[in-house]
Amino acid sequence: MAEPQEPRACANAAQAAEWDGPAGAHRIRHAAVFDAEARPHNERFRAATGVAPADHVLDVGCGTGQSTRDAARAAVAGRVLGIDLSAAMLGHARRVSREEGLRNIGFEQADAQVHAFPAGRFDVAISRFGSRTRRSRVASWPRRASPMSGSPT
Ligand SMILES: C[S@@+](CC[C@H](N)C(=O)[O-])C[C@H]1O[C@@H](n2cnc3c(N)ncnc32)[C@H](O)[C@@H]1O
């Protein structure tokens, strides 16, 4: 018998319903189009994140996971975690990561605003279009290489 799950903390129920509902389904259906559209921005974004080979990276609001996969390819000796409100988009992200043979990558359904991030786990936090809708402690991004904790720097 499956263990009972702790209820997930969520401070954005309406957003979660939208992103795990119609908006997420639309994004999944047209993932290739969205990623192609974002390509010019994505090149700059990737360069700006400056993910290094040993980095442990958090991707906030990863959606269908292109930026998470890019970070995993850069952090060859590290690890990348993508979090998002949408279980459906995370399912898509996991599937594509498996197809691309990425092993240093994981995805978790979580609300970044209230999720209990373990202190010191991440060197870098990134977000491609994923952080503009929140007023939250993750809106104050930790400096590169500083621990991700309840008290961002
Ligand atoms: C515009 S989409 C961008 C998705 C992806 N980063 C990309 O560039 O394709 C915004 C994403 O942020 C996620 N999101 C919004 N608020 C969030 C929150 N509080 N915690 C985690 N994810 C959140 C949504 O579920 C959605 O997938």
CSV table of N, CA and C and ligand atoms in Angstrom, one decimal:
chain,number,residue,atom,x,y,z
A,1,MET,N,0.8,-1.2,0.0
A,1,MET,CA,0.0,0.0,0.0
A,1,MET,C,0.9,1.3,0.0
A,2,ALA,N,0.5,2.3,-0.8
A,2,ALA,CA,1.3,3.5,-0.9
A,2,ALA,C,1.2,4.3,0.4
A,3,GLU,N,2.4,4.9,0.8
A,3,GLU,CA,2.5,5.7,2.0
A,3,GLU,C,1.6,7.0,1.7
A,4,PRO,N,0.9,7.4,2.8
A,4,PRO,CA,0.1,8.7,2.6
A,4,PRO,C,1.1,9.8,2.3
A,5,GLN,N,0.8,10.7,1.4
A,5,GLN,CA,1.6,11.8,1.0
A,5,GLN,C,1.3,13.0,1.9
A,6,GLU,N,2.4,13.8,2.3
A,6,GLU,CA,2.2,15.1,2.9
A,6,GLU,C,1.5,16.0,1.9
A,7,PRO,N,0.5,16.8,2.4
A,7,PRO,CA,-0.1,17.7,1.4
A,7,PRO,C,1.0,18.8,1.0
A,8,ARG,N,1.1,19.1,-0.3
A,8,ARG,CA,2.0,20.1,-0.8
A,8,ARG,C,1.6,21.5,-0.4
A,9,ALA,N,2.6,22.2,0.1
A,9,ALA,CA,2.3,23.6,0.4
A,9,ALA,C,2.1,24.4,-0.8
A,10,CYS,N,1.0,25.2,-0.9
A,10,CYS,CA,0.8,26.0,-2.1
A,10,CYS,C,0.1,27.3,-1.7
A,11,ALA,N,0.7,28.4,-2.1
A,11,ALA,CA,0.1,29.7,-1.8
A,11,ALA,C,-0.5,30.3,-3.1
A,12,ASN,N,-0.5,29.5,-4.2
A,12,ASN,CA,-1.0,30.0,-5.5
A,12,ASN,C,-1.9,29.1,-6.1
A,13,ALA,N,-3.0,28.8,-5.4
A,13,ALA,CA,-4.0,27.7,-5.9
A,13,ALA,C,-4.5,28.1,-7.3
A,14,ALA,N,-4.9,29.3,-7.5
A,14,ALA,CA,-5.5,29.7,-8.8
A,14,ALA,C,-4.5,29.5,-9.9
A,15,GLN,N,-3.2,30.0,-9.6
A,15,GLN,CA,-2.1,29.8,-10.6
A,15,GLN,C,-1.9,28.3,-10.9
A,16,ALA,N,-1.9,27.5,-9.8
A,16,ALA,CA,-1.6,26.1,-10.0
A,16,ALA,C,-2.7,25.4,-10.8
A,17,ALA,N,-4.0,25.8,-10.6
A,17,ALA,CA,-5.1,25.2,-11.3
A,17,ALA,C,-4.9,25.6,-12.8
A,18,GLU,N,-4.5,26.8,-13.1
A,18,GLU,CA,-4.4,27.3,-14.5
A,18,GLU,C,-3.2,26.5,-15.2
A,19,TRP,N,-2.0,26.5,-14.5
A,19,TRP,CA,-0.9,25.9,-15.1
A,19,TRP,C,-0.9,24.4,-15.1
A,20,ASP,N,-1.7,23.8,-14.2
A,20,ASP,CA,-1.8,22.4,-14.3
A,20,ASP,C,-3.1,22.0,-15.1
A,21,GLY,N,-3.7,23.0,-15.6
A,21,GLY,CA,-5.0,22.8,-16.4
A,21,GLY,C,-4.7,23.3,-17.8
A,22,PRO,N,-5.6,24.2,-18.3
A,22,PRO,CA,-5.6,24.6,-19.7
A,22,PRO,C,-4.3,25.2,-20.2
A,23,ALA,N,-3.7,26.1,-19.3
A,23,ALA,CA,-2.4,26.7,-19.8
A,23,ALA,C,-1.3,25.7,-20.0
A,24,GLY,N,-1.2,24.8,-19.0
A,24,GLY,CA,-0.2,23.7,-19.1
A,24,GLY,C,-0.4,22.8,-20.3
A,25,ALA,N,-1.7,22.4,-20.5
A,25,ALA,CA,-2.0,21.6,-21.7
A,25,ALA,C,-1.6,22.3,-23.0
A,26,HIS,N,-1.9,23.6,-23.1
A,26,HIS,CA,-1.5,24.3,-24.3
A,26,HIS,C,0.0,24.4,-24.5
A,27,ARG,N,0.7,24.6,-23.4
A,27,ARG,CA,2.2,24.7,-23.4
A,27,ARG,C,2.8,23.3,-23.9
A,28,ILE,N,2.2,22.2,-23.4
A,28,ILE,CA,2.7,20.9,-23.7
A,28,ILE,C,2.4,20.6,-25.2
A,29,ARG,N,1.2,20.9,-25.6
A,29,ARG,CA,0.8,20.7,-27.0
A,29,ARG,C,1.7,21.4,-28.0
A,30,HIS,N,2.1,22.6,-27.6
A,30,HIS,CA,2.9,23.5,-28.5
A,30,HIS,C,4.3,23.7,-28.0
A,31,ALA,N,4.9,22.8,-27.2
A,31,ALA,CA,6.2,23.0,-26.6
A,31,ALA,C,7.2,23.3,-27.6
A,32,ALA,N,7.2,22.7,-28.7
A,32,ALA,CA,8.3,22.9,-29.7
A,32,ALA,C,8.2,24.3,-30.3
A,33,VAL,N,6.9,24.8,-30.4
A,33,VAL,CA,6.7,26.2,-30.9
A,33,VAL,C,7.2,27.2,-29.9
A,34,PHE,N,6.8,27.0,-28.6
A,34,PHE,CA,7.2,27.9,-27.6
A,34,PHE,C,8.8,28.0,-27.5
A,35,ASP,N,9.4,26.8,-27.5
A,35,ASP,CA,10.9,26.7,-27.4
A,35,ASP,C,11.5,27.4,-28.6
A,36,ALA,N,11.0,27.2,-29.8
A,36,ALA,CA,11.5,27.8,-31.0
A,36,ALA,C,11.4,29.3,-30.9
A,37,GLU,N,10.2,29.8,-30.4
A,37,GLU,CA,10.0,31.2,-30.3
A,37,GLU,C,11.0,31.9,-29.3
A,38,ALA,N,11.3,31.1,-28.3
A,38,ALA,CA,12.2,31.6,-27.2
A,38,ALA,C,13.7,31.5,-27.6
A,39,ARG,N,14.0,30.9,-28.7
A,39,ARG,CA,15.4,30.6,-29.0
A,39,ARG,C,16.3,31.8,-28.9
A,40,PRO,N,16.0,33.0,-29.5
A,40,PRO,CA,17.0,34.1,-29.4
A,40,PRO,C,17.2,34.5,-27.9
A,41,HIS,N,16.1,34.6,-27.2
A,41,HIS,CA,16.2,34.9,-25.8
A,41,HIS,C,17.0,33.8,-25.0
A,42,ASN,N,16.7,32.6,-25.4
A,42,ASN,CA,17.3,31.5,-24.7
A,42,ASN,C,18.9,31.4,-24.8
A,43,GLU,N,19.4,31.8,-25.9
A,43,GLU,CA,20.9,31.9,-26.1
A,43,GLU,C,21.5,32.8,-25.1
A,44,ARG,N,20.8,34.0,-24.9
A,44,ARG,CA,21.3,35.0,-24.0
A,44,ARG,C,21.1,34.5,-22.5
A,45,PHE,N,20.0,33.9,-22.3
A,45,PHE,CA,19.6,33.4,-21.0
A,45,PHE,C,20.7,32.4,-20.6
A,46,ARG,N,21.0,31.4,-21.5
A,46,ARG,CA,22.0,30.4,-21.1
A,46,ARG,C,23.3,31.0,-20.8
A,47,ALA,N,23.7,31.9,-21.6
A,47,ALA,CA,25.0,32.6,-21.3
A,47,ALA,C,25.0,33.3,-20.0
A,48,ALA,N,23.9,34.0,-19.7
A,48,ALA,CA,23.8,34.7,-18.4
A,48,ALA,C,23.8,33.8,-17.2
A,49,THR,N,23.2,32.6,-17.3
A,49,THR,CA,23.2,31.8,-16.1
A,49,THR,C,24.6,31.3,-15.7
A,50,GLY,N,25.4,31.1,-16.7
A,50,GLY,CA,26.8,30.8,-16.4
A,50,GLY,C,27.0,29.5,-15.6
A,51,VAL,N,26.1,28.5,-15.9
A,51,VAL,CA,26.2,27.3,-15.2
A,51,VAL,C,27.5,26.6,-15.4
A,52,ALA,N,28.2,26.2,-14.3
A,52,ALA,CA,29.5,25.5,-14.4
A,52,ALA,C,29.4,24.0,-14.3
A,53,PRO,N,30.4,23.3,-14.7
A,53,PRO,CA,30.3,21.8,-14.7
A,53,PRO,C,29.9,21.2,-13.4
A,54,ALA,N,30.3,21.7,-12.2
A,54,ALA,CA,30.0,21.1,-10.9
A,54,ALA,C,28.8,21.7,-10.2
A,55,ASP,N,28.1,22.6,-10.9
A,55,ASP,CA,27.0,23.3,-10.2
A,55,ASP,C,25.8,22.4,-9.9
A,56,HIS,N,25.2,22.8,-8.7
A,56,HIS,CA,23.9,22.2,-8.4
A,56,HIS,C,22.9,23.3,-8.6
A,57,VAL,N,22.0,23.1,-9.5
A,57,VAL,CA,21.2,24.2,-10.1
A,57,VAL,C,19.7,24.0,-9.8
A,58,LEU,N,19.0,25.0,-9.4
A,58,LEU,CA,17.6,25.0,-9.2
A,58,LEU,C,16.9,25.8,-10.3
A,59,ASP,N,16.0,25.2,-11.1
A,59,ASP,CA,15.3,26.0,-12.1
A,59,ASP,C,13.8,26.2,-11.6
A,60,VAL,N,13.5,27.4,-11.4
A,60,VAL,CA,12.2,27.8,-10.8
A,60,VAL,C,11.2,28.0,-11.9
A,61,GLY,N,10.0,27.3,-11.8
A,61,GLY,CA,9.0,27.5,-12.8
A,61,GLY,C,9.5,26.9,-14.2
A,62,CYS,N,10.0,25.7,-14.1
A,62,CYS,CA,10.7,25.1,-15.3
A,62,CYS,C,9.8,24.8,-16.4
A,63,GLY,N,8.5,24.6,-16.2
A,63,GLY,CA,7.5,24.3,-17.2
A,63,GLY,C,7.9,23.0,-17.9
A,64,THR,N,8.0,23.0,-19.2
A,64,THR,CA,8.3,21.8,-20.0
A,64,THR,C,9.8,21.5,-20.0
A,65,GLY,N,10.6,22.3,-19.4
A,65,GLY,CA,12.0,21.9,-19.0
A,65,GLY,C,13.1,22.2,-19.9
A,66,GLN,N,12.9,23.0,-21.0
A,66,GLN,CA,14.1,23.2,-21.9
A,66,GLN,C,15.3,23.8,-21.1
A,67,SER,N,15.0,24.9,-20.3
A,67,SER,CA,16.1,25.5,-19.6
A,67,SER,C,16.7,24.5,-18.5
A,68,THR,N,15.9,23.6,-18.0
A,68,THR,CA,16.5,22.6,-17.0
A,68,THR,C,17.4,21.7,-17.8
A,69,ARG,N,17.0,21.3,-19.0
A,69,ARG,CA,17.8,20.3,-19.7
A,69,ARG,C,19.1,21.0,-20.2
A,70,ASP,N,19.0,22.3,-20.6
A,70,ASP,CA,20.2,23.0,-21.0
A,70,ASP,C,21.2,23.1,-19.8
A,71,ALA,N,20.6,23.4,-18.6
A,71,ALA,CA,21.5,23.5,-17.4
A,71,ALA,C,22.1,22.1,-17.1
A,72,ALA,N,21.4,21.1,-17.3
A,72,ALA,CA,21.9,19.7,-17.0
A,72,ALA,C,23.1,19.4,-17.9
A,73,ARG,N,23.0,19.8,-19.2
A,73,ARG,CA,24.0,19.6,-20.1
A,73,ARG,C,25.3,20.4,-19.8
A,74,ALA,N,25.1,21.6,-19.1
A,74,ALA,CA,26.2,22.4,-18.7
A,74,ALA,C,26.8,21.8,-17.4
A,75,ALA,N,26.0,21.4,-16.5
A,75,ALA,CA,26.4,20.9,-15.2
A,75,ALA,C,26.7,19.4,-15.2
A,76,VAL,N,27.7,19.1,-16.0
A,76,VAL,CA,27.9,17.6,-16.3
A,76,VAL,C,28.3,16.8,-15.1
A,77,ALA,N,28.9,17.5,-14.1
A,77,ALA,CA,29.3,16.8,-12.9
A,77,ALA,C,28.4,17.3,-11.7
A,78,GLY,N,27.4,18.0,-12.0
A,78,GLY,CA,26.5,18.5,-10.9
A,78,GLY,C,25.1,17.9,-11.1
A,79,ARG,N,24.2,18.6,-10.7
A,79,ARG,CA,22.8,18.1,-10.8
A,79,ARG,C,21.8,19.3,-10.9
A,80,VAL,N,20.7,19.1,-11.5
A,80,VAL,CA,19.7,20.1,-11.8
A,80,VAL,C,18.3,19.7,-11.3
A,81,LEU,N,17.7,20.5,-10.6
A,81,LEU,CA,16.3,20.2,-10.2
A,81,LEU,C,15.4,21.3,-10.8
A,82,GLY,N,14.4,20.9,-11.5
A,82,GLY,CA,13.3,21.8,-12.0
A,82,GLY,C,12.1,21.7,-11.2
A,83,ILE,N,11.6,22.8,-10.7
A,83,ILE,CA,10.3,22.8,-10.0
A,83,ILE,C,9.3,23.6,-10.7
A,84,ASP,N,8.0,23.1,-10.5
A,84,ASP,CA,6.9,23.8,-11.2
A,84,ASP,C,5.6,23.5,-10.5
A,85,LEU,N,4.6,24.3,-10.7
A,85,LEU,CA,3.3,24.1,-10.1
A,85,LEU,C,2.6,23.0,-10.9
A,86,SER,N,3.0,22.7,-12.2
A,86,SER,CA,2.2,21.9,-13.1
A,86,SER,C,2.7,20.5,-13.2
A,87,ALA,N,2.0,19.5,-12.6
A,87,ALA,CA,2.4,18.1,-12.7
A,87,ALA,C,2.4,17.7,-14.2
A,88,ALA,N,1.5,18.2,-15.0
A,88,ALA,CA,1.4,17.8,-16.4
A,88,ALA,C,2.7,18.3,-17.2
A,89,MET,N,3.1,19.5,-17.0
A,89,MET,CA,4.3,20.0,-17.6
A,89,MET,C,5.5,19.3,-17.1
A,90,LEU,N,5.6,18.9,-15.9
A,90,LEU,CA,6.7,18.2,-15.3
A,90,LEU,C,6.8,16.8,-15.9
A,91,GLY,N,5.6,16.2,-16.2
A,91,GLY,CA,5.6,14.9,-16.8
A,91,GLY,C,6.2,15.0,-18.2
A,92,HIS,N,5.9,16.0,-19.0
A,92,HIS,CA,6.5,16.2,-20.3
A,92,HIS,C,8.0,16.4,-20.1
A,93,ALA,N,8.4,17.3,-19.2
A,93,ALA,CA,9.8,17.5,-19.0
A,93,ALA,C,10.6,16.2,-18.7
A,94,ARG,N,10.0,15.4,-17.8
A,94,ARG,CA,10.7,14.1,-17.4
A,94,ARG,C,10.8,13.2,-18.7
A,95,ARG,N,9.8,13.2,-19.5
A,95,ARG,CA,9.8,12.3,-20.7
A,95,ARG,C,10.9,12.7,-21.6
A,96,VAL,N,10.9,14.0,-21.9
A,96,VAL,CA,11.9,14.5,-22.9
A,96,VAL,C,13.3,14.3,-22.3
A,97,SER,N,13.5,14.5,-21.0
A,97,SER,CA,14.9,14.4,-20.4
A,97,SER,C,15.3,12.9,-20.6
A,98,ARG,N,14.4,12.0,-20.3
A,98,ARG,CA,14.7,10.6,-20.5
A,98,ARG,C,15.1,10.3,-21.9
A,99,GLU,N,14.3,10.8,-22.9
A,99,GLU,CA,14.6,10.6,-24.3
A,99,GLU,C,15.9,11.1,-24.7
A,100,GLU,N,16.3,12.2,-24.0
A,100,GLU,CA,17.6,12.8,-24.4
A,100,GLU,C,18.8,12.2,-23.5
A,101,GLY,N,18.4,11.2,-22.7
A,101,GLY,CA,19.5,10.5,-22.0
A,101,GLY,C,20.1,11.3,-20.8
A,102,LEU,N,19.4,12.3,-20.3
A,102,LEU,CA,20.0,13.1,-19.2
A,102,LEU,C,19.8,12.4,-17.9
A,103,ARG,N,20.9,12.2,-17.1
A,103,ARG,CA,20.8,11.5,-15.9
A,103,ARG,C,21.0,12.4,-14.6
A,104,ASN,N,21.5,13.6,-14.8
A,104,ASN,CA,21.7,14.5,-13.7
A,104,ASN,C,20.6,15.5,-13.5
A,105,ILE,N,19.4,15.1,-13.7
A,105,ILE,CA,18.3,16.0,-13.7
A,105,ILE,C,17.1,15.4,-13.0
A,106,GLY,N,16.3,16.2,-12.3
A,106,GLY,CA,15.1,15.8,-11.6
A,106,GLY,C,14.1,16.9,-11.6
A,107,PHE,N,12.8,16.5,-11.4
A,107,PHE,CA,11.7,17.4,-11.4
A,107,PHE,C,10.8,17.2,-10.2
A,108,GLU,N,10.3,18.3,-9.7
A,108,GLU,CA,9.5,18.2,-8.5
A,108,GLU,C,8.3,19.2,-8.6
A,109,GLN,N,7.1,18.7,-8.2
A,109,GLN,CA,6.0,19.7,-8.2
A,109,GLN,C,6.0,20.4,-6.9
A,110,ALA,N,6.2,21.8,-7.0
A,110,ALA,CA,6.3,22.6,-5.8
A,110,ALA,C,6.0,24.0,-6.1
A,111,ASP,N,5.5,24.7,-5.1
A,111,ASP,CA,5.2,26.2,-5.2
A,111,ASP,C,6.5,26.9,-4.7
A,112,ALA,N,7.2,27.5,-5.5
A,112,ALA,CA,8.5,28.1,-5.1
A,112,ALA,C,8.3,29.2,-4.0
A,113,GLN,N,7.1,29.7,-3.9
A,113,GLN,CA,6.9,30.8,-2.9
A,113,GLN,C,6.9,30.2,-1.5
A,114,VAL,N,6.5,29.0,-1.3
A,114,VAL,CA,6.5,28.4,0.0
A,114,VAL,C,7.2,27.1,0.2
A,115,HIS,N,7.8,26.6,-0.8
A,115,HIS,CA,8.5,25.3,-0.7
A,115,HIS,C,9.7,25.4,0.3
A,116,ALA,N,9.9,24.4,1.1
A,116,ALA,CA,11.0,24.4,2.0
A,116,ALA,C,12.3,23.9,1.3
A,117,PHE,N,13.0,24.8,0.7
A,117,PHE,CA,14.3,24.5,0.0
A,117,PHE,C,15.3,24.1,1.1
A,118,PRO,N,16.0,23.0,0.9
A,118,PRO,CA,17.1,22.7,1.9
A,118,PRO,C,18.2,23.7,1.8
A,119,ALA,N,18.7,24.2,2.9
A,119,ALA,CA,19.8,25.2,2.9
A,119,ALA,C,21.0,24.6,2.3
A,120,GLY,N,21.7,25.3,1.5
A,120,GLY,CA,23.0,24.9,1.0
A,120,GLY,C,23.0,23.9,-0.1
A,121,ARG,N,21.8,23.6,-0.6
A,121,ARG,CA,21.7,22.5,-1.7
A,121,ARG,C,22.1,23.0,-3.1
A,122,PHE,N,21.8,24.3,-3.3
A,122,PHE,CA,22.0,24.8,-4.7
A,122,PHE,C,23.1,25.9,-4.8
A,123,ASP,N,23.8,25.9,-5.9
A,123,ASP,CA,24.8,26.9,-6.1
A,123,ASP,C,24.2,28.0,-7.0
A,124,VAL,N,23.3,27.7,-7.8
A,124,VAL,CA,22.7,28.6,-8.8
A,124,VAL,C,21.2,28.4,-8.9
A,125,ALA,N,20.4,29.5,-8.9
A,125,ALA,CA,19.0,29.4,-9.1
A,125,ALA,C,18.7,30.2,-10.4
A,126,ILE,N,18.0,29.5,-11.3
A,126,ILE,CA,17.7,30.2,-12.6
A,126,ILE,C,16.1,30.1,-12.8
A,127,SER,N,15.6,31.0,-13.7
A,127,SER,CA,14.2,30.9,-14.1
A,127,SER,C,14.0,31.6,-15.4
A,128,ARG,N,13.5,30.8,-16.4
A,128,ARG,CA,13.3,31.4,-17.7
A,128,ARG,C,11.8,31.7,-17.8
A,129,PHE,N,11.4,32.9,-17.7
A,129,PHE,CA,10.0,33.4,-17.7
A,129,PHE,C,9.2,32.8,-16.5
A,130,GLY,N,9.8,32.3,-15.5
A,130,GLY,CA,9.1,31.5,-14.5
A,130,GLY,C,8.9,32.3,-13.2
A,131,SER,N,9.5,33.5,-13.1
A,131,SER,CA,9.5,34.2,-11.8
A,131,SER,C,8.8,35.5,-11.8
A,132,ARG,N,8.2,35.8,-12.9
A,132,ARG,CA,7.6,37.2,-13.1
A,132,ARG,C,6.2,37.3,-12.4
A,133,THR,N,5.6,36.2,-12.1
A,133,THR,CA,4.2,36.3,-11.5
A,133,THR,C,4.2,36.3,-10.0
A,134,ARG,N,5.3,36.2,-9.4
A,134,ARG,CA,5.3,36.0,-7.9
A,134,ARG,C,5.9,37.2,-7.2
A,135,ARG,N,5.3,37.4,-6.0
A,135,ARG,CA,5.9,38.2,-5.0
A,135,ARG,C,6.3,37.2,-3.9
A,136,SER,N,7.6,36.9,-3.8
A,136,SER,CA,8.0,35.9,-2.9
A,136,SER,C,9.4,36.0,-2.5
A,137,ARG,N,9.8,35.1,-1.6
A,137,ARG,CA,11.2,35.2,-1.2
A,137,ARG,C,12.1,34.7,-2.3
A,138,VAL,N,11.6,33.9,-3.2
A,138,VAL,CA,12.5,33.6,-4.3
A,138,VAL,C,12.7,34.7,-5.3
A,139,ALA,N,11.8,35.7,-5.2
A,139,ALA,CA,11.9,36.9,-6.1
A,139,ALA,C,13.2,37.6,-5.7
A,140,SER,N,13.7,37.5,-4.5
A,140,SER,CA,15.0,38.0,-4.1
A,140,SER,C,16.0,36.8,-4.3
A,141,TRP,N,16.6,36.8,-5.5
A,141,TRP,CA,17.4,35.7,-5.8
A,141,TRP,C,18.6,35.6,-5.0
A,142,PRO,N,19.1,34.4,-4.6
A,142,PRO,CA,20.3,34.3,-3.9
A,142,PRO,C,21.5,34.6,-4.8
A,143,ARG,N,22.5,35.2,-4.3
A,143,ARG,CA,23.7,35.4,-5.2
A,143,ARG,C,24.2,34.1,-5.6
A,144,ARG,N,24.9,34.1,-6.8
A,144,ARG,CA,25.5,32.9,-7.3
A,144,ARG,C,26.4,32.3,-6.2
A,145,ALA,N,26.3,31.0,-6.0
A,145,ALA,CA,27.1,30.3,-5.1
A,145,ALA,C,26.8,30.5,-3.6
A,146,SER,N,25.8,31.3,-3.3
A,146,SER,CA,25.3,31.4,-1.9
A,146,SER,C,24.3,30.3,-1.7
A,147,PRO,N,24.1,29.9,-0.4
A,147,PRO,CA,23.2,28.8,-0.2
A,147,PRO,C,21.8,29.3,-0.4
A,148,MET,N,20.9,28.4,-0.9
A,148,MET,CA,19.5,28.7,-1.0
A,148,MET,C,18.8,28.4,0.3
A,149,SER,N,18.4,29.4,1.0
A,149,SER,CA,17.8,29.1,2.3
A,149,SER,C,16.6,30.0,2.5
A,150,GLY,N,16.0,29.9,3.7
A,150,GLY,CA,14.8,30.7,4.0
A,150,GLY,C,15.1,32.2,4.0
A,151,SER,N,16.4,32.6,4.1
A,151,SER,CA,16.8,34.0,4.2
A,151,SER,C,17.7,34.3,3.0
A,152,PRO,N,17.1,34.6,1.8
A,152,PRO,CA,17.9,34.9,0.7
A,152,PRO,C,18.8,36.1,0.9
A,153,THR,N,19.9,36.2,0.3
A,153,THR,CA,20.9,37.3,0.4
A,153,THR,C,20.5,38.4,-0.5
B,1,LIG,C1,5.6,31.3,-18.7
B,1,LIG,S1,5.8,29.7,-18.0
B,1,LIG,C2,7.5,29.5,-18.3
B,1,LIG,C3,7.9,28.0,-18.4
B,1,LIG,C4,9.4,27.7,-18.7
B,1,LIG,N1,10.3,28.3,-17.7
B,1,LIG,C5,9.8,28.2,-20.0
B,1,LIG,O1,10.6,29.1,-20.2
B,1,LIG,O2,9.3,27.6,-21.0
B,1,LIG,C6,5.8,30.0,-16.3
B,1,LIG,C7,5.9,28.8,-15.4
B,1,LIG,O3,6.1,29.1,-14.1
B,1,LIG,C8,5.4,28.2,-13.3
B,1,LIG,N2,5.1,28.9,-12.0
B,1,LIG,C9,4.3,30.0,-11.8
B,1,LIG,N3,4.3,30.3,-10.5
B,1,LIG,C10,5.0,29.3,-9.8
B,1,LIG,C11,5.3,29.0,-8.5
B,1,LIG,N4,4.8,29.8,-7.5
B,1,LIG,N5,6.1,28.0,-8.2
B,1,LIG,C12,6.6,27.2,-9.1
B,1,LIG,N6,6.3,27.4,-10.5
B,1,LIG,C13,5.5,28.4,-10.8
B,1,LIG,C14,4.2,27.9,-14.1
B,1,LIG,O4,3.6,26.6,-13.7
B,1,LIG,C15,4.7,27.8,-15.5
B,1,LIG,O5,5.1,26.6,-15.9
